[in-house]
PDB file of C-alpha atoms and ligand atoms in Angstrom:
ATOM      1  CA  UNK X   1      70.117 -97.340 158.363  1.00 96.00           C
ATOM      2  CA  UNK X   2      70.781 -99.122 155.085  1.00 97.00           C
ATOM      3  CA  UNK X   3      73.184-101.770 153.802  1.00 98.00           C
ATOM      4  CA  UNK X   4      76.185 -99.561 153.051  1.00 98.00           C
ATOM      5  CA  UNK X   5      77.160-101.645 150.025  1.00 98.00           C
ATOM      6  CA  UNK X   6      73.703-101.383 148.406  1.00 98.00           C
ATOM      7  CA  UNK X   7      73.364 -98.103 146.488  1.00 98.00           C
ATOM      8  CA  UNK X   8      69.597 -98.403 146.114  1.00 98.00           C
ATOM      9  CA  UNK X   9      69.049 -98.969 149.822  1.00 97.00           C
ATOM     10  CA  UNK X  10      71.252 -95.973 150.622  1.00 98.00           C
ATOM     11  CA  UNK X  11      69.341 -93.819 148.142  1.00 98.00           C
ATOM     12  CA  UNK X  12      66.244 -94.364 150.320  1.00 97.00           C
ATOM     13  CA  UNK X  13      68.031 -92.677 153.243  1.00 97.00           C
ATOM     14  CA  UNK X  14      68.529 -89.537 151.168  1.00 97.00           C
ATOM     15  CA  UNK X  15      64.878 -89.608 150.079  1.00 97.00           C
ATOM     16  CA  UNK X  16      63.508 -90.147 153.597  1.00 97.00           C
ATOM     17  CA  UNK X  17      65.596 -87.332 155.087  1.00 96.00           C
ATOM     18  CA  UNK X  18      65.356 -84.955 152.166  1.00 95.00           C
ATOM     19  CA  UNK X  19      69.151 -84.995 152.386  1.00 94.00           C
ATOM     20  CA  UNK X  20      71.076 -83.521 149.455  1.00 93.00           C
ATOM     21  CA  UNK X  21      73.227 -86.020 147.582  1.00 94.00           C
ATOM     22  CA  UNK X  22      76.370 -83.996 148.273  1.00 93.00           C
ATOM     23  CA  UNK X  23      76.216 -84.786 152.011  1.00 93.00           C
ATOM     24  CA  UNK X  24      78.024 -88.110 152.594  1.00 96.00           C
ATOM     25  CA  UNK X  25      76.880 -90.785 155.076  1.00 97.00           C
ATOM     26  CA  UNK X  26      78.818 -92.424 157.899  1.00 98.00           C
ATOM     27  CA  UNK X  27      79.367 -96.174 157.520  1.00 98.00           C
ATOM     28  CA  UNK X  28      79.038 -98.233 160.692  1.00 98.00           C
ATOM     29  CA  UNK X  29      81.137-101.371 161.141  1.00 98.00           C
ATOM     30  CA  UNK X  30      81.236-104.049 163.814  1.00 98.00           C
ATOM     31  CA  UNK X  31      85.009-104.321 164.006  1.00 95.00           C
ATOM     32  CA  UNK X  32      88.276-103.692 162.194  1.00 92.00           C
ATOM     33  CA  UNK X  33      87.738-106.709 159.901  1.00 94.00           C
ATOM     34  CA  UNK X  34      84.546-105.092 158.600  1.00 97.00           C
ATOM     35  CA  UNK X  35      86.382-101.767 158.356  1.00 97.00           C
ATOM     36  CA  UNK X  36      88.788-103.368 155.872  1.00 97.00           C
ATOM     37  CA  UNK X  37      85.856-104.074 153.523  1.00 97.00           C
ATOM     38  CA  UNK X  38      85.059-100.370 153.137  1.00 98.00           C
ATOM     39  CA  UNK X  39      88.222 -98.392 153.855  1.00 98.00           C
ATOM     40  CA  UNK X  40      91.960 -98.528 153.670  1.00 97.00           C
ATOM     41  CA  UNK X  41      94.138 -97.249 156.509  1.00 96.00           C
ATOM     42  CA  UNK X  42      97.100 -95.409 154.933  1.00 94.00           C
ATOM     43  CA  UNK X  43     100.423 -96.803 156.150  1.00 93.00           C
ATOM     44  CA  UNK X  44     101.670 -93.407 157.355  1.00 92.00           C
ATOM     45  CA  UNK X  45      98.668 -92.938 159.671  1.00 93.00           C
ATOM     46  CA  UNK X  46      98.165 -96.611 160.572  1.00 94.00           C
ATOM     47  CA  UNK X  47      99.804 -96.538 163.976  1.00 93.00           C
ATOM     48  CA  UNK X  48      97.869 -93.510 165.221  1.00 95.00           C
ATOM     49  CA  UNK X  49      94.590 -94.771 163.737  1.00 96.00           C
ATOM     50  CA  UNK X  50      94.990 -98.204 165.370  1.00 95.00           C
ATOM     51  CA  UNK X  51      95.767 -96.611 168.727  1.00 96.00           C
ATOM     52  CA  UNK X  52      92.718 -94.337 168.468  1.00 97.00           C
ATOM     53  CA  UNK X  53      90.494 -97.284 167.515  1.00 97.00           C
ATOM     54  CA  UNK X  54      91.844 -99.353 170.409  1.00 97.00           C
ATOM     55  CA  UNK X  55      90.965 -96.514 172.795  1.00 98.00           C
ATOM     56  CA  UNK X  56      87.662 -95.201 171.443  1.00 98.00           C
ATOM     57  CA  UNK X  57      86.018 -98.052 169.476  1.00 98.00           C
ATOM     58  CA  UNK X  58      83.313 -99.052 169.828  1.00 98.00           C
ATOM     59  CA  UNK X  59      82.200 -95.459 170.361  1.00 98.00           C
ATOM     60  CA  UNK X  60      81.469 -92.051 168.829  1.00 98.00           C
ATOM     61  CA  UNK X  61      84.716 -91.487 166.890  1.00 98.00           C
ATOM     62  CA  UNK X  62      84.436 -91.415 163.085  1.00 98.00           C
ATOM     63  CA  UNK X  63      87.480 -91.657 160.807  1.00 98.00           C
ATOM     64  CA  UNK X  64      87.611 -90.267 157.280  1.00 97.00           C
ATOM     65  CA  UNK X  65      89.709 -92.772 155.303  1.00 98.00           C
ATOM     66  CA  UNK X  66      90.422 -93.649 151.671  1.00 98.00           C
ATOM     67  CA  UNK X  67      87.496 -95.736 150.423  1.00 98.00           C
ATOM     68  CA  UNK X  68      87.464 -99.218 148.889  1.00 98.00           C
ATOM     69  CA  UNK X  69      85.767 -99.704 145.495  1.00 97.00           C
ATOM     70  CA  UNK X  70      82.944-101.755 147.106  1.00 97.00           C
ATOM     71  CA  UNK X  71      81.488 -98.571 148.636  1.00 98.00           C
ATOM     72  CA  UNK X  72      78.877 -97.010 146.337  1.00 98.00           C
ATOM     73  CA  UNK X  73      79.340 -93.394 145.249  1.00 97.00           C
ATOM     74  CA  UNK X  74      76.092 -92.345 146.853  1.00 97.00           C
ATOM     75  CA  UNK X  75      77.472 -93.148 150.324  1.00 97.00           C
ATOM     76  CA  UNK X  76      80.551 -90.940 149.931  1.00 96.00           C
ATOM     77  CA  UNK X  77      78.934 -88.248 147.766  1.00 95.00           C
ATOM     78  CA  UNK X  78      81.519 -89.148 145.147  1.00 95.00           C
ATOM     79  CA  UNK X  79      84.462 -88.366 147.464  1.00 95.00           C
ATOM     80  CA  UNK X  80      87.562 -90.579 147.342  1.00 96.00           C
ATOM     81  CA  UNK X  81      87.140 -91.034 151.116  1.00 97.00           C
ATOM     82  CA  UNK X  82      84.603 -92.759 153.336  1.00 98.00           C
ATOM     83  CA  UNK X  83      83.631 -91.927 156.931  1.00 98.00           C
ATOM     84  CA  UNK X  84      83.634 -94.994 159.230  1.00 98.00           C
ATOM     85  CA  UNK X  85      82.950 -95.727 162.867  1.00 98.00           C
ATOM     86  CA  UNK X  86      82.076 -98.652 165.130  1.00 98.00           C
ATOM     87  CA  UNK X  87      79.035 -97.898 167.319  1.00 97.00           C
ATOM     88  CA  UNK X  88      78.782 -99.017 170.940  1.00 97.00           C
ATOM     89  CA  UNK X  89      74.996 -99.342 171.226  1.00 95.00           C
ATOM     90  CA  UNK X  90      74.415-103.075 171.950  1.00 96.00           C
ATOM     91  CA  UNK X  91      71.285-103.287 169.816  1.00 95.00           C
ATOM     92  CA  UNK X  92      72.926-101.644 166.824  1.00 96.00           C
ATOM     93  CA  UNK X  93      75.895-103.975 167.263  1.00 97.00           C
ATOM     94  CA  UNK X  94      73.565-106.975 167.280  1.00 97.00           C
ATOM     95  CA  UNK X  95      72.031-105.828 163.987  1.00 96.00           C
ATOM     96  CA  UNK X  96      75.504-105.442 162.459  1.00 97.00           C
ATOM     97  CA  UNK X  97      76.410-108.934 163.618  1.00 97.00           C
ATOM     98  CA  UNK X  98      73.254-110.539 162.232  1.00 97.00           C
ATOM     99  CA  UNK X  99      73.543-108.713 158.924  1.00 96.00           C
ATOM    100  CA  UNK X 100      77.271-109.262 158.594  1.00 97.00           C
ATOM    101  CA  UNK X 101      77.551-106.158 156.421  1.00 97.00           C
ATOM    102  CA  UNK X 102      78.363-102.510 157.129  1.00 98.00           C
ATOM    103  CA  UNK X 103      75.424-100.125 157.668  1.00 98.00           C
ATOM    104  CA  UNK X 104      75.227 -96.538 156.474  1.00 98.00           C
ATOM    105  CA  UNK X 105      73.305 -94.530 159.055  1.00 96.00           C
ATOM    106  CA  UNK X 106      72.811 -90.792 159.575  1.00 95.00           C
ATOM    107  CA  UNK X 107      70.883 -89.043 162.302  1.00 93.00           C
ATOM    108  CA  UNK X 108      67.203 -89.928 161.790  1.00 94.00           C
ATOM    109  CA  UNK X 109      65.829 -86.434 161.168  1.00 94.00           C
ATOM    110  CA  UNK X 110      64.789 -84.284 158.218  1.00 94.00           C
ATOM    111  CA  UNK X 111      67.877 -82.737 156.671  1.00 93.00           C
ATOM    112  CA  UNK X 112      69.015 -79.576 158.486  1.00 89.00           C
ATOM    113  CA  UNK X 113      66.590 -79.882 161.387  1.00 92.00           C
ATOM    114  CA  UNK X 114      67.177 -80.755 165.047  1.00 94.00           C
ATOM    115  CA  UNK X 115      68.801 -84.158 165.551  1.00 95.00           C
ATOM    116  CA  UNK X 116      66.648 -86.768 167.307  1.00 96.00           C
ATOM    117  CA  UNK X 117      67.869 -88.414 170.504  1.00 96.00           C
ATOM    118  CA  UNK X 118      64.890 -90.703 171.152  1.00 96.00           C
ATOM    119  CA  UNK X 119      62.574 -92.980 169.160  1.00 96.00           C
ATOM    120  CA  UNK X 120      59.717 -90.515 169.729  1.00 95.00           C
ATOM    121  CA  UNK X 121      61.772 -87.713 168.187  1.00 96.00           C
ATOM    122  CA  UNK X 122      62.545 -89.950 165.187  1.00 96.00           C
ATOM    123  CA  UNK X 123      58.830 -90.563 164.653  1.00 96.00           C
ATOM    124  CA  UNK X 124      58.129 -86.830 164.925  1.00 94.00           C
ATOM    125  CA  UNK X 125      60.635 -86.287 162.109  1.00 95.00           C
ATOM    126  CA  UNK X 126      60.215 -89.262 159.801  1.00 96.00           C
ATOM    127  CA  UNK X 127      56.861 -90.994 160.379  1.00 95.00           C
ATOM    128  CA  UNK X 128      55.601 -92.174 157.006  1.00 95.00           C
ATOM    129  CA  UNK X 129      59.069 -92.047 155.438  1.00 96.00           C
ATOM    130  CA  UNK X 130      60.629 -95.035 157.182  1.00 95.00           C
ATOM    131  CA  UNK X 131      59.422 -98.625 157.645  1.00 92.00           C
ATOM    132  CA  UNK X 132      60.200 -98.944 161.358  1.00 93.00           C
ATOM    133  CA  UNK X 133      62.044 -97.659 164.394  1.00 94.00           C
ATOM    134  CA  UNK X 134      63.818-100.042 166.733  1.00 93.00           C
ATOM    135  CA  UNK X 135      63.662 -98.386 170.146  1.00 94.00           C
ATOM    136  CA  UNK X 136      66.794 -99.120 172.162  1.00 92.00           C
ATOM    137  CA  UNK X 137      66.354 -96.170 174.508  1.00 92.00           C
ATOM    138  CA  UNK X 138      67.581 -92.588 174.378  1.00 91.00           C
ATOM    139  CA  UNK X 139      71.028 -91.711 172.988  1.00 93.00           C
ATOM    140  CA  UNK X 140      73.777 -92.012 175.565  1.00 93.00           C
ATOM    141  CA  UNK X 141      75.997 -89.155 174.362  1.00 96.00           C
ATOM    142  CA  UNK X 142      73.404 -86.763 172.964  1.00 96.00           C
ATOM    143  CA  UNK X 143      75.443 -85.246 170.122  1.00 96.00           C
ATOM    144  CA  UNK X 144      76.731 -86.760 166.892  1.00 96.00           C
ATOM    145  CA  UNK X 145      80.082 -88.542 166.670  1.00 97.00           C
ATOM    146  CA  UNK X 146      83.397 -86.730 166.568  1.00 98.00           C
ATOM    147  CA  UNK X 147      84.848 -86.860 163.023  1.00 97.00           C
ATOM    148  CA  UNK X 148      88.601 -86.860 162.404  1.00 97.00           C
ATOM    149  CA  UNK X 149      91.062 -87.282 159.589  1.00 96.00           C
ATOM    150  CA  UNK X 150      94.415 -88.617 160.753  1.00 96.00           C
ATOM    151  CA  UNK X 151      97.600 -87.651 158.951  1.00 91.00           C
ATOM    152  CA  UNK X 152     101.000 -89.272 159.248  1.00 81.00           C
ATOM    153  CA  UNK X 153     103.526 -88.040 161.765  1.00 74.00           C
ATOM    154  CA  UNK X 154     106.040 -85.479 160.566  1.00 65.00           C
ATOM    155  CA  UNK X 155     109.584 -86.838 160.872  1.00 62.00           C
ATOM    156  CA  UNK X 156     109.724 -88.216 164.394  1.00 66.00           C
ATOM    157  CA  UNK X 157     106.823 -86.010 165.458  1.00 74.00           C
ATOM    158  CA  UNK X 158     103.251 -86.619 166.519  1.00 85.00           C
ATOM    159  CA  UNK X 159     100.421 -87.722 164.220  1.00 92.00           C
ATOM    160  CA  UNK X 160      98.179 -84.920 162.947  1.00 94.00           C
ATOM    161  CA  UNK X 161      94.535 -85.254 163.940  1.00 96.00           C
ATOM    162  CA  UNK X 162      92.316 -82.941 161.942  1.00 96.00           C
ATOM    163  CA  UNK X 163      89.019 -82.280 163.723  1.00 96.00           C
ATOM    164  CA  UNK X 164      86.259 -82.204 161.082  1.00 95.00           C
ATOM    165  CA  UNK X 165      83.356 -82.204 163.556  1.00 95.00           C
ATOM    166  CA  UNK X 166      83.592 -81.855 167.368  1.00 96.00           C
ATOM    167  CA  UNK X 167      81.691 -84.481 169.352  1.00 97.00           C
ATOM    168  CA  UNK X 168      81.684 -86.692 172.443  1.00 98.00           C
ATOM    169  CA  UNK X 169      85.314 -87.760 171.924  1.00 98.00           C
ATOM    170  CA  UNK X 170      86.806 -84.412 172.920  1.00 98.00           C
ATOM    171  CA  UNK X 171      89.920 -82.507 171.846  1.00 98.00           C
ATOM    172  CA  UNK X 172      91.289 -83.099 175.344  1.00 98.00           C
ATOM    173  CA  UNK X 173      90.850 -86.870 174.887  1.00 98.00           C
ATOM    174  CA  UNK X 174      92.366 -86.878 171.379  1.00 98.00           C
ATOM    175  CA  UNK X 175      95.427 -84.822 172.363  1.00 96.00           C
ATOM    176  CA  UNK X 176      97.144 -87.839 173.895  1.00 95.00           C
ATOM    177  CA  UNK X 177      97.268 -89.411 170.442  1.00 95.00           C
ATOM    178  CA  UNK X 178      98.586 -86.577 168.304  1.00 95.00           C
ATOM    179  CA  UNK X 179      98.452 -82.905 167.452  1.00 94.00           C
ATOM    180  CA  UNK X 180      94.789 -81.880 167.140  1.00 96.00           C
ATOM    181  CA  UNK X 181      94.081 -79.200 164.557  1.00 93.00           C
ATOM    182  CA  UNK X 182      90.823 -77.531 163.571  1.00 87.00           C
ATOM    183  CA  UNK X 183      89.772 -78.499 160.042  1.00 80.00           C
ATOM    184  CA  UNK X 184      90.237 -74.987 158.661  1.00 62.00           C
ATOM    185  CA  UNK X 185      93.789 -74.612 159.970  1.00 46.00           C
ATOM    186  CA  UNK X 186      94.721 -77.913 158.369  1.00 44.00           C
ATOM    187  CA  UNK X 187      94.192 -76.627 154.840  1.00 45.00           C
ATOM    188  CA  UNK X 188      91.037 -74.717 153.969  1.00 42.00           C
ATOM    189  CA  UNK X 189      87.503 -76.029 153.949  1.00 45.00           C
ATOM    190  CA  UNK X 190      87.046 -79.741 154.629  1.00 47.00           C
ATOM    191  CA  UNK X 191      86.434 -81.571 151.377  1.00 51.00           C
ATOM    192  CA  UNK X 192      83.208 -82.911 152.865  1.00 50.00           C
ATOM    193  CA  UNK X 193      80.288 -80.540 152.469  1.00 51.00           C
ATOM    194  CA  UNK X 194      78.389 -81.979 155.440  1.00 54.00           C
ATOM    195  CA  UNK X 195      79.537 -79.318 157.841  1.00 68.00           C
ATOM    196  CA  UNK X 196      77.158 -76.683 156.543  1.00 72.00           C
ATOM    197  CA  UNK X 197      77.177 -73.314 158.313  1.00 74.00           C
ATOM    198  CA  UNK X 198      73.464 -73.598 158.928  1.00 76.00           C
ATOM    199  CA  UNK X 199      72.267 -76.921 160.360  1.00 80.00           C
ATOM    200  CA  UNK X 200      70.550 -78.404 163.428  1.00 84.00           C
ATOM    201  CA  UNK X 201      67.964 -75.633 163.138  1.00 88.00           C
ATOM    202  CA  UNK X 202      64.729 -75.339 165.087  1.00 94.00           C
ATOM    203  CA  UNK X 203      61.758 -73.842 163.186  1.00 94.00           C
ATOM    204  CA  UNK X 204      61.756 -71.061 165.772  1.00 97.00           C
ATOM    205  CA  UNK X 205      64.549 -68.492 165.249  1.00 96.00           C
ATOM    206  CA  UNK X 206      67.425 -69.014 167.676  1.00 97.00           C
ATOM    207  CA  UNK X 207      69.739 -66.325 168.984  1.00 97.00           C
ATOM    208  CA  UNK X 208      72.993 -67.270 170.688  1.00 97.00           C
ATOM    209  CA  UNK X 209      74.081 -64.707 173.283  1.00 97.00           C
ATOM    210  CA  UNK X 210      77.691 -63.893 174.110  1.00 97.00           C
ATOM    211  CA  UNK X 211      76.904 -61.957 177.312  1.00 97.00           C
ATOM    212  CA  UNK X 212      73.679 -61.159 179.225  1.00 97.00           C
ATOM    213  CA  UNK X 213      73.861 -57.527 177.987  1.00 97.00           C
ATOM    214  CA  UNK X 214      73.320 -58.797 174.439  1.00 95.00           C
ATOM    215  CA  UNK X 215      69.645 -59.464 175.192  1.00 97.00           C
ATOM    216  CA  UNK X 216      66.918 -56.884 174.821  1.00 95.00           C
ATOM    217  CA  UNK X 217      63.250 -57.892 174.705  1.00 96.00           C
ATOM    218  CA  UNK X 218      61.048 -56.408 171.990  1.00 96.00           C
ATOM    219  CA  UNK X 219      57.546 -55.541 173.211  1.00 95.00           C
ATOM    220  CA  UNK X 220      54.910 -58.220 172.666  1.00 95.00           C
ATOM    221  CA  UNK X 221      57.379 -60.924 171.625  1.00 97.00           C
ATOM    222  CA  UNK X 222      57.537 -64.268 173.432  1.00 98.00           C
ATOM    223  CA  UNK X 223      60.967 -65.620 174.341  1.00 98.00           C
ATOM    224  CA  UNK X 224      62.290 -68.987 175.541  1.00 98.00           C
ATOM    225  CA  UNK X 225      65.614 -69.368 177.336  1.00 98.00           C
ATOM    226  CA  UNK X 226      67.958 -72.302 176.714  1.00 98.00           C
ATOM    227  CA  UNK X 227      70.010 -72.046 179.862  1.00 98.00           C
ATOM    228  CA  UNK X 228      73.330 -73.759 180.490  1.00 98.00           C
ATOM    229  CA  UNK X 229      73.043 -74.409 184.229  1.00 97.00           C
ATOM    230  CA  UNK X 230      70.027 -72.381 185.312  1.00 96.00           C
ATOM    231  CA  UNK X 231      71.876 -70.270 187.868  1.00 96.00           C
ATOM    232  CA  UNK X 232      70.799 -66.713 188.697  1.00 96.00           C
ATOM    233  CA  UNK X 233      74.427 -65.653 189.129  1.00 96.00           C
ATOM    234  CA  UNK X 234      75.189 -66.393 185.473  1.00 96.00           C
ATOM    235  CA  UNK X 235      73.060 -63.337 184.660  1.00 97.00           C
ATOM    236  CA  UNK X 236      70.607 -64.747 182.093  1.00 98.00           C
ATOM    237  CA  UNK X 237      67.751 -66.253 184.130  1.00 97.00           C
ATOM    238  CA  UNK X 238      66.662 -62.913 185.574  1.00 97.00           C
ATOM    239  CA  UNK X 239      66.901 -60.921 182.330  1.00 97.00           C
ATOM    240  CA  UNK X 240      63.289 -61.498 181.386  1.00 97.00           C
ATOM    241  CA  UNK X 241      60.119 -63.335 182.334  1.00 97.00           C
ATOM    242  CA  UNK X 242      60.796 -66.205 179.971  1.00 98.00           C
ATOM    243  CA  UNK X 243      57.777 -67.847 178.369  1.00 98.00           C
ATOM    244  CA  UNK X 244      59.579 -71.195 178.325  1.00 98.00           C
ATOM    245  CA  UNK X 245      62.766 -72.467 179.917  1.00 98.00           C
ATOM    246  CA  UNK X 246      65.038 -75.483 179.520  1.00 98.00           C
ATOM    247  CA  UNK X 247      68.172 -75.976 181.595  1.00 98.00           C
ATOM    248  CA  UNK X 248      70.889 -78.186 180.102  1.00 98.00           C
ATOM    249  CA  UNK X 249      72.737 -79.119 183.266  1.00 98.00           C
ATOM    250  CA  UNK X 250      70.807 -77.864 186.300  1.00 95.00           C
ATOM    251  CA  UNK X 251      73.103 -76.436 188.943  1.00 87.00           C
ATOM    252  CA  UNK X 252      76.319 -78.285 188.232  1.00 91.00           C
ATOM    253  CA  UNK X 253      77.001 -77.311 184.622  1.00 93.00           C
ATOM    254  CA  UNK X 254      78.342 -80.767 183.802  1.00 97.00           C
ATOM    255  CA  UNK X 255      79.013 -80.688 180.061  1.00 98.00           C
ATOM    256  CA  UNK X 256      78.333 -84.395 179.269  1.00 98.00           C
ATOM    257  CA  UNK X 257      74.934 -83.984 180.960  1.00 98.00           C
ATOM    258  CA  UNK X 258      74.306 -80.821 178.939  1.00 98.00           C
ATOM    259  CA  UNK X 259      75.186 -82.724 175.729  1.00 98.00           C
ATOM    260  CA  UNK X 260      72.783 -85.570 176.515  1.00 97.00           C
ATOM    261  CA  UNK X 261      69.930 -83.112 177.096  1.00 97.00           C
ATOM    262  CA  UNK X 262      70.802 -80.605 174.352  1.00 98.00           C
ATOM    263  CA  UNK X 263      68.734 -81.715 171.344  1.00 97.00           C
ATOM    264  CA  UNK X 264      65.803 -82.732 173.568  1.00 97.00           C
ATOM    265  CA  UNK X 265      65.804 -79.282 175.177  1.00 98.00           C
ATOM    266  CA  UNK X 266      66.026 -77.529 171.823  1.00 97.00           C
ATOM    267  CA  UNK X 267      63.179 -79.651 170.456  1.00 97.00           C
ATOM    268  CA  UNK X 268      61.025 -78.882 173.517  1.00 97.00           C
ATOM    269  CA  UNK X 269      61.576 -75.122 173.214  1.00 98.00           C
ATOM    270  CA  UNK X 270      60.876 -75.294 169.478  1.00 97.00           C
ATOM    271  CA  UNK X 271      57.456 -76.705 170.391  1.00 97.00           C
ATOM    272  CA  UNK X 272      56.725 -74.070 173.054  1.00 98.00           C
ATOM    273  CA  UNK X 273      55.127 -71.569 170.674  1.00 97.00           C
ATOM    274  CA  UNK X 274      57.547 -68.700 171.326  1.00 98.00           C
ATOM    275  CA  UNK X 275      58.790 -66.141 168.786  1.00 98.00           C
ATOM    276  CA  UNK X 276      62.448 -66.647 169.566  1.00 98.00           C
ATOM    277  CA  UNK X 277      64.742 -69.031 171.431  1.00 98.00           C
ATOM    278  CA  UNK X 278      67.561 -67.294 173.279  1.00 98.00           C
ATOM    279  CA  UNK X 279      70.556 -69.474 174.129  1.00 98.00           C
ATOM    280  CA  UNK X 280      73.211 -68.898 176.770  1.00 98.00           C
ATOM    281  CA  UNK X 281      76.784 -69.513 175.619  1.00 97.00           C
ATOM    282  CA  UNK X 282      78.331 -72.898 176.474  1.00 98.00           C
ATOM    283  CA  UNK X 283      81.977 -73.221 177.574  1.00 97.00           C
ATOM    284  CA  UNK X 284      84.048 -74.472 174.639  1.00 97.00           C
ATOM    285  CA  UNK X 285      85.887 -77.178 176.531  1.00 97.00           C
ATOM    286  CA  UNK X 286      85.299 -80.924 176.602  1.00 98.00           C
ATOM    287  CA  UNK X 287      82.050 -81.862 174.882  1.00 98.00           C
ATOM    288  CA  UNK X 288      80.996 -78.202 175.320  1.00 98.00           C
ATOM    289  CA  UNK X 289      82.844 -77.538 172.058  1.00 97.00           C
ATOM    290  CA  UNK X 290      80.406 -79.865 170.260  1.00 97.00           C
ATOM    291  CA  UNK X 291      77.358 -78.217 171.874  1.00 97.00           C
ATOM    292  CA  UNK X 292      78.660 -74.728 171.003  1.00 97.00           C
ATOM    293  CA  UNK X 293      79.252 -75.892 167.403  1.00 95.00           C
ATOM    294  CA  UNK X 294      75.626 -77.111 167.095  1.00 95.00           C
ATOM    295  CA  UNK X 295      74.305 -73.906 168.701  1.00 96.00           C
ATOM    296  CA  UNK X 296      76.270 -71.719 166.285  1.00 94.00           C
ATOM    297  CA  UNK X 297      74.904 -73.645 163.301  1.00 92.00           C
ATOM    298  CA  UNK X 298      71.362 -73.486 164.711  1.00 93.00           C
ATOM    299  CA  UNK X 299      71.708 -69.710 165.160  1.00 94.00           C
ATOM    300  CA  UNK X 300      73.077 -69.271 161.620  1.00 91.00           C
ATOM    301  CA  UNK X 301      69.891 -70.667 160.091  1.00 81.00           C
ATOM    302  CA  UNK X 302      67.730 -67.579 160.518  1.00 72.00           C
TER     303      UNK X 302
HETATM  304  P1  AMP G 401      75.768 -87.433 160.322  1.00 54.21           P
HETATM  305  O1  AMP G 401      75.529 -85.935 160.358  1.00 54.21           O
HETATM  306  O2  AMP G 401      75.986 -88.012 161.692  1.00 54.21           O
HETATM  307  O3  AMP G 401      74.803 -88.139 159.466  1.00 54.21           O
HETATM  308  O4  AMP G 401      77.206 -87.604 159.661  1.00 54.21           O
HETATM  309  C1  AMP G 401      77.431 -87.293 158.339  1.00 54.21           C
HETATM  310  C2  AMP G 401      78.562 -86.324 158.269  1.00 54.21           C
HETATM  311  O5  AMP G 401      79.811 -87.020 158.243  1.00 54.21           O
HETATM  312  C3  AMP G 401      78.592 -85.538 156.970  1.00 54.21           C
HETATM  313  O6  AMP G 401      77.680 -84.479 157.012  1.00 54.21           O
HETATM  314  C4  AMP G 401      80.051 -85.083 156.906  1.00 54.21           C
HETATM  315  O7  AMP G 401      80.268 -83.965 157.719  1.00 54.21           O
HETATM  316  C5  AMP G 401      80.783 -86.268 157.512  1.00 54.21           C
HETATM  317  N1  AMP G 401      81.349 -87.129 156.467  1.00 54.21           N
HETATM  318  C6  AMP G 401      80.804 -88.232 155.933  1.00 54.21           C
HETATM  319  N2  AMP G 401      81.592 -88.754 154.968  1.00 54.21           N
HETATM  320  C7  AMP G 401      82.670 -87.949 154.895  1.00 54.21           C
HETATM  321  C8  AMP G 401      83.850 -87.938 154.081  1.00 54.21           C
HETATM  322  N3  AMP G 401      84.089 -88.870 153.162  1.00 54.21           N
HETATM  323  N4  AMP G 401      84.758 -86.950 154.287  1.00 54.21           N
HETATM  324  C9  AMP G 401      84.542 -86.013 155.241  1.00 54.21           C
HETATM  325  N5  AMP G 401      83.445 -85.964 156.034  1.00 54.21           N
HETATM  326  C10 AMP G 401      82.520 -86.917 155.854  1.00 54.21           C
HETATM  327 MG1   MG G 402      72.734 -85.303 161.013  1.00 54.21          MG
END
């Protein structure tokens, strides 16, 4: 993390991560008063935005809003907008309170690689590049924040909520507050380049299956299975004598549990010395949509 209003401090984030300058950072604020220092809430969207903040802040919901001049260009990658959220982690909140300034903070990994969900994973990624890690325990949601852009309501209608990145605040949860649209449907590519087709990639090639029949083992190759719920009846477990196995939500298939374990499981399989990681499909409902999104980007990398 770096003081979001200090361009030099923020430049160090890009250096440490090897992150390209065109990929904007998310600014973390303690409350709506701090939000006003960095962003403006357009009048047309104000009611919906305030209702969403009342419901989901502090928490993993990021808003893309018009920026204030105090925000350095490096934070927004030169965009006229800034991404802002208020985190719920008590330790991070305490730092924000002590500092009294907004903090720009990305996931603490090398650019494009698997996101870390623990202090140990951060050290594996960035040791030597960062001055310290404050260990406040493993991540509680497991995947990065949901990112939205909120548009004003059409005459008498519902607010438009454009989903720029799926995350722990799900489409089902957002629906109560407006009409949720995928970013593409709401007018072409999002003007933020962060949502690259290939991202979250293990070093080991990853193949995402649609159905069990999609898998065929090549002789002599070693395969790991990233299983959704580890059940024989799903048809994947028995396909092969897997050289490594991780199950996201053993037995029950609970999607929030799968999300919490997802990046840890991927990281573990990446370290298992196999030739390929084979992933079962994840249901695209609830936070499953966010897991499926990360899996598709991981698979696109090779
Ligand atoms: P993270 O991957 O959690 O570090 O979040 C950074 C991501 O937030 C970027 O890669 C973008 O997808 C998104 N983002 C940040 N700023 C903006 C912005 N101004 N407009 C749209 N998306 C943004
Ligand atoms: Mg990231």
